[in-house]
PDB file of C-alpha atoms in Angstrom:
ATOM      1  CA  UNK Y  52     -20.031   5.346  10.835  1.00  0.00           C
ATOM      2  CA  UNK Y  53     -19.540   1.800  10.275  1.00  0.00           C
ATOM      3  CA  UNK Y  54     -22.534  -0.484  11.045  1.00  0.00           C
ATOM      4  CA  UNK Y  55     -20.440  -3.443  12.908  1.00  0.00           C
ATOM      5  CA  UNK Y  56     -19.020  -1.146  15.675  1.00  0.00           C
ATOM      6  CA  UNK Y  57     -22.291  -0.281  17.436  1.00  0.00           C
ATOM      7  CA  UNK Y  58     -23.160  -4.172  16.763  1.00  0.00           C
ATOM      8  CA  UNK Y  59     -20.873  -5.113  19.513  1.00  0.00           C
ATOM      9  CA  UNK Y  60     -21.451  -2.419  21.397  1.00  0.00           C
ATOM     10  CA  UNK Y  61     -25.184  -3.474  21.669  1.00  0.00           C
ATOM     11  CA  UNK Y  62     -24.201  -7.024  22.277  1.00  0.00           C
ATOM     12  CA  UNK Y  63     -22.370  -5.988  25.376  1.00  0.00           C
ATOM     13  CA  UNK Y  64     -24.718  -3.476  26.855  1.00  0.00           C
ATOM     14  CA  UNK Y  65     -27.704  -5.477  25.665  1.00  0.00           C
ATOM     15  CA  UNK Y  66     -28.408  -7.030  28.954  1.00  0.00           C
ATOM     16  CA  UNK Y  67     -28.547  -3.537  30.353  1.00  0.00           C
ATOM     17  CA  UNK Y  68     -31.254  -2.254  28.728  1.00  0.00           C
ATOM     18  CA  UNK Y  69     -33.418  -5.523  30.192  1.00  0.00           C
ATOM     19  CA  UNK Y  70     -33.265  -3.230  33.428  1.00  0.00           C
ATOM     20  CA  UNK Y  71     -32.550  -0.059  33.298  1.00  0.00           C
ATOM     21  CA  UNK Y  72     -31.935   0.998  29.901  1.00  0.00           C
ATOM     22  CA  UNK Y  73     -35.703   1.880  29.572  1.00  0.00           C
ATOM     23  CA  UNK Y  74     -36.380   4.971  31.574  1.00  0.00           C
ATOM     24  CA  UNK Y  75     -36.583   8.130  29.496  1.00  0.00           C
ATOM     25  CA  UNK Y  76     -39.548  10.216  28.275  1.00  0.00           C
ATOM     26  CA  UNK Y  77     -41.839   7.488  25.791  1.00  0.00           C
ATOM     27  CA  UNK Y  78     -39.555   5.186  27.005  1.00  0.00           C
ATOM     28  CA  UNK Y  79     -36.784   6.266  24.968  1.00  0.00           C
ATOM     29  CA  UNK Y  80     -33.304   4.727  25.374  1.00  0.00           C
ATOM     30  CA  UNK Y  81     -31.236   5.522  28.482  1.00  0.00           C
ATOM     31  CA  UNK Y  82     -29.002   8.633  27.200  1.00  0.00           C
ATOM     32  CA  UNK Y  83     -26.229   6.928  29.439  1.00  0.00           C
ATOM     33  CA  UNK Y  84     -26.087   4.239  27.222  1.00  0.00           C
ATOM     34  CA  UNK Y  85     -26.129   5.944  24.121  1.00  0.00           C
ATOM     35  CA  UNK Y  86     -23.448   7.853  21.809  1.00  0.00           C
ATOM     36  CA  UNK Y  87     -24.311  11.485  20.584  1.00  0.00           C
ATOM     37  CA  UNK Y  88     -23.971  10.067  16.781  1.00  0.00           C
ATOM     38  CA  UNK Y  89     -26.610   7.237  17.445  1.00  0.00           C
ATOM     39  CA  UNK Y  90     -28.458   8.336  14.796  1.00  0.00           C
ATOM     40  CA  UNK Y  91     -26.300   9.470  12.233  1.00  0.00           C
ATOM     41  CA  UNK Y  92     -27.548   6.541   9.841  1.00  0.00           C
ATOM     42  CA  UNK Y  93     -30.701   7.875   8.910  1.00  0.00           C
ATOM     43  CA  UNK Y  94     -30.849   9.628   5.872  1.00  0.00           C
ATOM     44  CA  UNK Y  95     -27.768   7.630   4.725  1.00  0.00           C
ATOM     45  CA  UNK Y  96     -29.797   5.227   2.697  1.00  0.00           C
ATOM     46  CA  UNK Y  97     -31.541   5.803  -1.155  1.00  0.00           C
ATOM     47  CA  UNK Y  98     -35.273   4.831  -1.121  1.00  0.00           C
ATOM     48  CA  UNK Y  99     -34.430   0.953  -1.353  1.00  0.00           C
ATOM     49  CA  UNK Y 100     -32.380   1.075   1.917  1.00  0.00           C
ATOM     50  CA  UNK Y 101     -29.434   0.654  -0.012  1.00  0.00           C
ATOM     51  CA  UNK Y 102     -25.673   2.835   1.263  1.00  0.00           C
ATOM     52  CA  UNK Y 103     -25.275   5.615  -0.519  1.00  0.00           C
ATOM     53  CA  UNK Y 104     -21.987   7.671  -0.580  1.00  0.00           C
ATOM     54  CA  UNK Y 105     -22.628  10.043   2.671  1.00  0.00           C
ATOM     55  CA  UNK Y 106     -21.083  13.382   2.693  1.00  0.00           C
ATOM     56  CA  UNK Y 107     -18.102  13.804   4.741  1.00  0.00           C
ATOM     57  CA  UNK Y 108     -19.112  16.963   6.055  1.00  0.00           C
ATOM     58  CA  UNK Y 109     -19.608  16.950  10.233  1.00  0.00           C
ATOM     59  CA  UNK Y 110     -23.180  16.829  10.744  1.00  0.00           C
ATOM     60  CA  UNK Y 111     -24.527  20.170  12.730  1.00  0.00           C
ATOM     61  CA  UNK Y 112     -26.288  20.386  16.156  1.00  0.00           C
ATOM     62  CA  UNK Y 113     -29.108  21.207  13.824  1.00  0.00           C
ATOM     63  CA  UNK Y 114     -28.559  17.787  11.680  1.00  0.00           C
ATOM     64  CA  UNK Y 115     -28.087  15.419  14.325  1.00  0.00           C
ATOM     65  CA  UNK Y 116     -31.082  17.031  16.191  1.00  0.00           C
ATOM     66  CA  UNK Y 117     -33.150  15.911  13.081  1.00  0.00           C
ATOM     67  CA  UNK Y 118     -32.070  12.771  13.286  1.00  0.00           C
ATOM     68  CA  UNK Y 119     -32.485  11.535  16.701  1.00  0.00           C
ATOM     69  CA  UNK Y 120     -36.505  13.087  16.638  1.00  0.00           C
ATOM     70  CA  UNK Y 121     -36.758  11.795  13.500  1.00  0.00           C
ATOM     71  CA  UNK Y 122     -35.861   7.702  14.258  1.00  0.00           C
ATOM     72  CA  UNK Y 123     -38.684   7.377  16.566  1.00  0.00           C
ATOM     73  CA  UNK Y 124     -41.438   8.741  14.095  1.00  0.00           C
ATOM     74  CA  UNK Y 125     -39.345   5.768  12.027  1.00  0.00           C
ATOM     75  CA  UNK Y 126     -39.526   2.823  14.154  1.00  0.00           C
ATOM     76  CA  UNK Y 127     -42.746   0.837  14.729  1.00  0.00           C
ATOM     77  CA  UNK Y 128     -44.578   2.095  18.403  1.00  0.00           C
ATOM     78  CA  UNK Y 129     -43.950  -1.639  19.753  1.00  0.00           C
ATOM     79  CA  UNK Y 130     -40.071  -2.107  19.139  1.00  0.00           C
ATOM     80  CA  UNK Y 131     -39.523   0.862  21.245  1.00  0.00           C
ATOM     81  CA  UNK Y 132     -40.147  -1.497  24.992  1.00  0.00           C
ATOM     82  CA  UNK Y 133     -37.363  -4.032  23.709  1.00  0.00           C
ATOM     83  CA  UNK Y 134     -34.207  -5.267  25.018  1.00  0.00           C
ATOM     84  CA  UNK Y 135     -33.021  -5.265  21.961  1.00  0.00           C
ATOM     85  CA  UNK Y 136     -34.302  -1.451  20.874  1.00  0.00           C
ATOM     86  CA  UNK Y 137     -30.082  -0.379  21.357  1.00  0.00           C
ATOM     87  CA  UNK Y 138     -29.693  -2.375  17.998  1.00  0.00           C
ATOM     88  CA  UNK Y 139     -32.272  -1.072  16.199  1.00  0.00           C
ATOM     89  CA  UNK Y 140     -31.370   2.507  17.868  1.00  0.00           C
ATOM     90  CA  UNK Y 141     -27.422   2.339  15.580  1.00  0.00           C
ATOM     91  CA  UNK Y 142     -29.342   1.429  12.257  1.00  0.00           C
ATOM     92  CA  UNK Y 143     -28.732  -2.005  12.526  1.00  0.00           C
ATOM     93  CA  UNK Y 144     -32.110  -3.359  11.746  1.00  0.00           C
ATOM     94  CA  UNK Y 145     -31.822  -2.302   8.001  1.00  0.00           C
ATOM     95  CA  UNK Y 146     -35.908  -3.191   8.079  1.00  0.00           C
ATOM     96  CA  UNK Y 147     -37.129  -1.301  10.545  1.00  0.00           C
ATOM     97  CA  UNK Y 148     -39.826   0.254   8.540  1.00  0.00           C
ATOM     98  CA  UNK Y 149     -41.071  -2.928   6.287  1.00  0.00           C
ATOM     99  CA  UNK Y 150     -43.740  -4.122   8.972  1.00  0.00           C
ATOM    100  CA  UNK Y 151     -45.923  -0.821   8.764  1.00  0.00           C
ATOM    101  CA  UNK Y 152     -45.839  -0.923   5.275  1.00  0.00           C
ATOM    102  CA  UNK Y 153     -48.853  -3.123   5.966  1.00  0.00           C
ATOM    103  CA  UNK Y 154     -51.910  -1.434   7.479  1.00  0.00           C
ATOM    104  CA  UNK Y 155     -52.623  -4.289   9.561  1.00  0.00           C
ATOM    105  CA  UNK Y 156     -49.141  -4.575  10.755  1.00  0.00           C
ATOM    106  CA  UNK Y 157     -50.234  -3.077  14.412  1.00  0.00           C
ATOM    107  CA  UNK Y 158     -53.185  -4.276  14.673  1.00  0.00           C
ATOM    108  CA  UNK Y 159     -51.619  -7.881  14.493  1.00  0.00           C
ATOM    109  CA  UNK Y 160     -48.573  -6.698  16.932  1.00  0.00           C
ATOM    110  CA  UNK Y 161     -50.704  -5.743  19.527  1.00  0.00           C
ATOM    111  CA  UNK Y 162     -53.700  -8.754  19.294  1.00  0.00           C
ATOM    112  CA  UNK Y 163     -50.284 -11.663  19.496  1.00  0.00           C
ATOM    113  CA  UNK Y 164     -50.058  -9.914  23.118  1.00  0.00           C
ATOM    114  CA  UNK Y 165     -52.216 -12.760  24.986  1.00  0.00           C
ATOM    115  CA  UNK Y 166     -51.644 -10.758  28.668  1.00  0.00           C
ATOM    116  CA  UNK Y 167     -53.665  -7.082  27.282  1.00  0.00           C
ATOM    117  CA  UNK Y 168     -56.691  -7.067  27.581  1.00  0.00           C
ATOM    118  CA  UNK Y 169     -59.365  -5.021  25.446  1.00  0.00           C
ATOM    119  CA  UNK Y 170     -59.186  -2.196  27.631  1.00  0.00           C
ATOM    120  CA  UNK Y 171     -55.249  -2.135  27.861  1.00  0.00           C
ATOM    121  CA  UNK Y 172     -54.776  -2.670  23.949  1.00  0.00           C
ATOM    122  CA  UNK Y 173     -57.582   0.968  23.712  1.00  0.00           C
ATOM    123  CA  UNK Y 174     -54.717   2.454  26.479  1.00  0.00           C
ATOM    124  CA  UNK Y 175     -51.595   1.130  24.684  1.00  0.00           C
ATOM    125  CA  UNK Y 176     -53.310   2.875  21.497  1.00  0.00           C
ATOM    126  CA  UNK Y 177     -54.358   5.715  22.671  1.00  0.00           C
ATOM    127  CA  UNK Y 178     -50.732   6.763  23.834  1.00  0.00           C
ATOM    128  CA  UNK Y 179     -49.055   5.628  20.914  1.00  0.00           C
ATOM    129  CA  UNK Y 180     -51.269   8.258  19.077  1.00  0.00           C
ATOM    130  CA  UNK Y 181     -50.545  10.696  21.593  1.00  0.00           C
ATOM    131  CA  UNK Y 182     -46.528  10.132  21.721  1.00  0.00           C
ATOM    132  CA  UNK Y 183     -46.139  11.020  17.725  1.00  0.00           C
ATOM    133  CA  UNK Y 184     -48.468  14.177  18.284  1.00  0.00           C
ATOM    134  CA  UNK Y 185     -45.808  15.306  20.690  1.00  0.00           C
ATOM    135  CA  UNK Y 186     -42.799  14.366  18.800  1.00  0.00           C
ATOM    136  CA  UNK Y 187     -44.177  16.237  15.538  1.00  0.00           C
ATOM    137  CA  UNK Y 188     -43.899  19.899  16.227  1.00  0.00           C
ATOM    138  CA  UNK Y 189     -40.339  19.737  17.506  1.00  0.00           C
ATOM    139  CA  UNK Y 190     -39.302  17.298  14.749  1.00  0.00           C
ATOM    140  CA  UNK Y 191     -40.988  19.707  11.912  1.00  0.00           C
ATOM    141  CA  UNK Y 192     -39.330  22.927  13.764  1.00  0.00           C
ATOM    142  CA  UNK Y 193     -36.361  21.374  13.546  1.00  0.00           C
ATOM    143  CA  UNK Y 194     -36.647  20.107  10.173  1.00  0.00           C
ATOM    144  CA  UNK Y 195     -38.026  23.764   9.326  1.00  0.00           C
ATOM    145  CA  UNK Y 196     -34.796  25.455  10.046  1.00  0.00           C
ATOM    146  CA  UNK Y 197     -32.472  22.616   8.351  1.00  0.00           C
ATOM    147  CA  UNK Y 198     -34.532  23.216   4.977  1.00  0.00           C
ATOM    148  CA  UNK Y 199     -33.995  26.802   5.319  1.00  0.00           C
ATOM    149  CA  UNK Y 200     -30.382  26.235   6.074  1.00  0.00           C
ATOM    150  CA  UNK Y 201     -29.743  23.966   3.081  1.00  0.00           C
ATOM    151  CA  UNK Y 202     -31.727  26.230   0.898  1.00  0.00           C
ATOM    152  CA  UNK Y 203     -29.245  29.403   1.688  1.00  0.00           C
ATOM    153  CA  UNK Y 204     -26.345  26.577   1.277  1.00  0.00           C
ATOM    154  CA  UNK Y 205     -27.178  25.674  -2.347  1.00  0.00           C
ATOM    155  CA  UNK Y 206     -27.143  29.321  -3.107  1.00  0.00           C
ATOM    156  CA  UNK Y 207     -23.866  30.326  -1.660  1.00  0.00           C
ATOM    157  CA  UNK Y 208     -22.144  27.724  -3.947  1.00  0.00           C
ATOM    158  CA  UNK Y 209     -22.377  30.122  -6.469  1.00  0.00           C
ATOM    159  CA  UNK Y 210     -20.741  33.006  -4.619  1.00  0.00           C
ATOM    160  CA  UNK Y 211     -17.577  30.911  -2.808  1.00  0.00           C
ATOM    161  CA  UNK Y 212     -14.341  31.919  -4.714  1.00  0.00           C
ATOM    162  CA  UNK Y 213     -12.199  28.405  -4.706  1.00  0.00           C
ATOM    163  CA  UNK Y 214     -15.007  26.203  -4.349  1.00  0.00           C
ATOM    164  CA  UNK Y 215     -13.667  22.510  -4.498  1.00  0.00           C
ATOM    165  CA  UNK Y 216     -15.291  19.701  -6.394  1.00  0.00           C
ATOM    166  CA  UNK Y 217     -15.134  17.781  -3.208  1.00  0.00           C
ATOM    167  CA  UNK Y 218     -16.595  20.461  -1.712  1.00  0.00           C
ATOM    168  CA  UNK Y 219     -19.350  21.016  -3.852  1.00  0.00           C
ATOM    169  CA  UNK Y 220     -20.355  17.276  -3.710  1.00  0.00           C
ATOM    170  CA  UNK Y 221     -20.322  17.226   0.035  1.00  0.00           C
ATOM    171  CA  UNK Y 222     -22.459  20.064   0.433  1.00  0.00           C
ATOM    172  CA  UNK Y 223     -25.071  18.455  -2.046  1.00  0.00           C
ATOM    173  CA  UNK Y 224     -24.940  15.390  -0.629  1.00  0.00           C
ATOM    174  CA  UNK Y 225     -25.866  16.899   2.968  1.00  0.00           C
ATOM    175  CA  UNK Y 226     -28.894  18.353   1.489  1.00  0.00           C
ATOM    176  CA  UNK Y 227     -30.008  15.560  -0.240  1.00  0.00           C
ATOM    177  CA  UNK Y 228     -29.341  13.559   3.021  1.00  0.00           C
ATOM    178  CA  UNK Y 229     -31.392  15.812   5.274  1.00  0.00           C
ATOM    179  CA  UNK Y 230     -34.453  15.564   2.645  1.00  0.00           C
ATOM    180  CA  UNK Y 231     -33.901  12.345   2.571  1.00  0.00           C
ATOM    181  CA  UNK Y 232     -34.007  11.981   6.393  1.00  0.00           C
ATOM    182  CA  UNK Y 233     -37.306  14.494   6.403  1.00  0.00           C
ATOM    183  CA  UNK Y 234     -39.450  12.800   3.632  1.00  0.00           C
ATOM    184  CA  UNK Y 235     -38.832   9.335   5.115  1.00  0.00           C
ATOM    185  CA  UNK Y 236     -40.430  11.056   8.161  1.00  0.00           C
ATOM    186  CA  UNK Y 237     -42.887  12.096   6.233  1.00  0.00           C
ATOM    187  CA  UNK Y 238     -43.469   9.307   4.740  1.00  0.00           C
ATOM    188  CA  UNK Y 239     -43.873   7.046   7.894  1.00  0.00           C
ATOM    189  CA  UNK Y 240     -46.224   9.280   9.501  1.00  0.00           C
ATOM    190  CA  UNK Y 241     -48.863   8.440   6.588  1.00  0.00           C
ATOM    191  CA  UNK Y 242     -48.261   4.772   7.140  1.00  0.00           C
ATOM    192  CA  UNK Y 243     -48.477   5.054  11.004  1.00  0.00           C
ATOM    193  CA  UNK Y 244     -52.004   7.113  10.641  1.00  0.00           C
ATOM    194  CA  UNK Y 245     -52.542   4.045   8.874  1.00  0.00           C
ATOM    195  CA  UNK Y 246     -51.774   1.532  10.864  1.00  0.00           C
ATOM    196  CA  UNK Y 247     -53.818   3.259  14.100  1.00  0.00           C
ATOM    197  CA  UNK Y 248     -56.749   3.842  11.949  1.00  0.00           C
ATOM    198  CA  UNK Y 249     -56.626  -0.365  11.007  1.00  0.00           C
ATOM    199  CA  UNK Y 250     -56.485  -1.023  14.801  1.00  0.00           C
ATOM    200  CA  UNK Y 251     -58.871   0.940  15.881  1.00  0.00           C
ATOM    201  CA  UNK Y 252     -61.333  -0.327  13.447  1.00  0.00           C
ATOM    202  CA  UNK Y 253     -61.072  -4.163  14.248  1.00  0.00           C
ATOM    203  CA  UNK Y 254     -60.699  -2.927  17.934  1.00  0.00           C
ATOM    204  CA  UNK Y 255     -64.205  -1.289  18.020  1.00  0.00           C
ATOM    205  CA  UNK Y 256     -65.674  -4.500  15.821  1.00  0.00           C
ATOM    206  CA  UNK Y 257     -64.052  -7.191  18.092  1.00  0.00           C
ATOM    207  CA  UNK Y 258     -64.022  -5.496  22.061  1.00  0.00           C
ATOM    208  CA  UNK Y 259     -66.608  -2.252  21.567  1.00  0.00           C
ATOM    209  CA  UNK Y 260     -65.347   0.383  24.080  1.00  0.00           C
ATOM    210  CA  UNK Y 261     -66.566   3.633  25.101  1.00  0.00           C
ATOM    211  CA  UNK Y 262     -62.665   4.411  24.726  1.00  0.00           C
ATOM    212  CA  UNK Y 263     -63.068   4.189  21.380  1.00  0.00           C
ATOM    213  CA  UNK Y 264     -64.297   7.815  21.052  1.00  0.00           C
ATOM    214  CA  UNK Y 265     -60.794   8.864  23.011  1.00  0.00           C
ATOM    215  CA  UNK Y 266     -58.667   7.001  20.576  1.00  0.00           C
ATOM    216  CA  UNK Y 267     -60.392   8.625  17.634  1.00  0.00           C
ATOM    217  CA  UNK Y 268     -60.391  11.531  18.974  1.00  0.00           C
ATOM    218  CA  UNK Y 269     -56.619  11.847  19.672  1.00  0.00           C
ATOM    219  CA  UNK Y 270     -56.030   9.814  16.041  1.00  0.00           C
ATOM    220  CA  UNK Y 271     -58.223  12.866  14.634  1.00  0.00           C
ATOM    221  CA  UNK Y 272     -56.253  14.942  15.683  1.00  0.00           C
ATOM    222  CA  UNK Y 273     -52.661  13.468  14.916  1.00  0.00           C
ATOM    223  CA  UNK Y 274     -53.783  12.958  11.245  1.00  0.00           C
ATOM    224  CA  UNK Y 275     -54.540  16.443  11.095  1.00  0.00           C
ATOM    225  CA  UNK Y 276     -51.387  17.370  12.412  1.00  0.00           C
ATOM    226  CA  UNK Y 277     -49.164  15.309  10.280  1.00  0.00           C
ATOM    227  CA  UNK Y 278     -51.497  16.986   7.086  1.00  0.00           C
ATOM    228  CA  UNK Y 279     -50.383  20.439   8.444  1.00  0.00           C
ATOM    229  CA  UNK Y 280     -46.505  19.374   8.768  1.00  0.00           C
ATOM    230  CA  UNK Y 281     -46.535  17.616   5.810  1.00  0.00           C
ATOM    231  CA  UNK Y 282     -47.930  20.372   3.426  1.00  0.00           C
ATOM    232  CA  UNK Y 283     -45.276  22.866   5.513  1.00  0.00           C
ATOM    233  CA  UNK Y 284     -42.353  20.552   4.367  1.00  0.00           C
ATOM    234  CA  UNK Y 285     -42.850  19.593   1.037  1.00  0.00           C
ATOM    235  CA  UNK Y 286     -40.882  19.779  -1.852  1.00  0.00           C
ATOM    236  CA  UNK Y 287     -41.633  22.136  -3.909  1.00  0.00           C
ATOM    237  CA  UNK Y 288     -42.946  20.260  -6.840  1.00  0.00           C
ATOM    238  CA  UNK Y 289     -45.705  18.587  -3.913  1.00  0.00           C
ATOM    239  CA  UNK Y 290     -46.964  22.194  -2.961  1.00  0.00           C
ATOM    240  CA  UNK Y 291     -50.358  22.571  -3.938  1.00  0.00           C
ATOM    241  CA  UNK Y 292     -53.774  23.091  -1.830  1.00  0.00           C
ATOM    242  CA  UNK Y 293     -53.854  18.617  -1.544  1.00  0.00           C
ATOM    243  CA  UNK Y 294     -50.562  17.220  -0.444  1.00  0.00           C
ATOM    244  CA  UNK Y 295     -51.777  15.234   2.520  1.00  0.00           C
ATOM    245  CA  UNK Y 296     -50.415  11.730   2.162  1.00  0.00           C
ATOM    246  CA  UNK Y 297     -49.248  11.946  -1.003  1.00  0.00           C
ATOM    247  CA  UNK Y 298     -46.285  11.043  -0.662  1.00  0.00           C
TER     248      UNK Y 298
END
């Protein structure tokens, strides 16, 4: 899908999402105000977040499932309040990842926010944490059954009697688009353990809080969890008895 089309359709309905457009669960996008291929970007783009040729294949329920849980395990916690998030939502912010690549990138976020206070900036992180633990299990289900799916696709190219070129490369591209949409999943969820873990350091240094023990408690517990998914959808040249984080 063509990057400049949702551009003006988040310049018009931009103003919309100042109001109402914030009102699903995490404060997720209005679904009125959204199209069902939102979210066909991701996975589009090689490691650099460069285009890549996409397949031309339709993208199944499965696919597009993947997609929309996986762009909010994508996007920074903070961008997801903003006016602006519709932009951001159609793959128009083609660095929507860059500021976690720095640990302290939250941490910074959250302390330019002059109204919190110490005990709101402990609250804001402590459901942050708690959001991604209950996006992960139906992302990794998801992203479960579209591995096994792809993996049964590779194999029947072998046994399809008039098999296309075209055909052939659209099929492998669709794989290697749905890994790709998976391990930059993956891939975030190490930097956003990250980031929390940053925060919640200078936090307990510069405004000690008995909420401190919740926040690690519930970060505990989300870096265990992204361990566990992580190990259960790795590539098979990762699998090994210490894949946490590595890649």
């Amino acid at each position: 899908m063509p990057r400049t089309l949702p551009l003006v359709v988040a310049i018009l309905i931009a103003p919309l999402l100042a109001g109402c457009g914030l009102g699903g669960d995490f404060d997720e996008i209005n679904p009125s105000l959204v199209r069902d291929n939102i979210h066909d970007w991701v996975g589009r783009d090689n490691a650099k977040g460069e285009p890549i040729a996409p397949s031309s294949f339709e993208l199944t329920d499965e696919e597009r499932r993947l997609r929309d849980l996986a762009y909010p395990l994508i996007e920074p916690p903070y961008l997801r309040h903003k006016f602006y998030s519709i932009a951001n939502e159609y793959g128009l912010n083609p660095d929507i990842e860059k500021p976690m690549l720095n640990p302290a990138a939250y941490y910074d976020h959250m302390m330019d926010d002059k109204a919190r206070s110490p005990t709101s900036r402990y609250a804001t992180l402590t459901q942050d944490i708690r959001n991604d633990s209950e996006r992960l299990p139906g992302f990794f289900s998801t992203a479960t059954r579209v591995i096994d799916l792809d993996a049964k696709r590779g194999k029947s190219l072998a046994f399809i009697p008039g098999l296309t070129a075209a055909e052939r490369t659209n099929t492998l591209n669709r794989i290697k688009e749905n890994d790709r949409v998976i391990a930059r999943v993956r891939a975030s969820l190490g930097r956003r353990v990250a980031n929390y873990r940053y925060a919640l350091e200078r936090l307990v240094i510069s405004s000690p809080s008995q909420e401190a023990v919740t926040v690690e408690q519930a970060l505990n517990r989300l870096h265990a969890e992204v361990s566990h998914y992580r190990v259960q959808t790795a590539p098979p040249y990762e699998r090994g008895p210490s894949l946490a984080f590595q890649r």
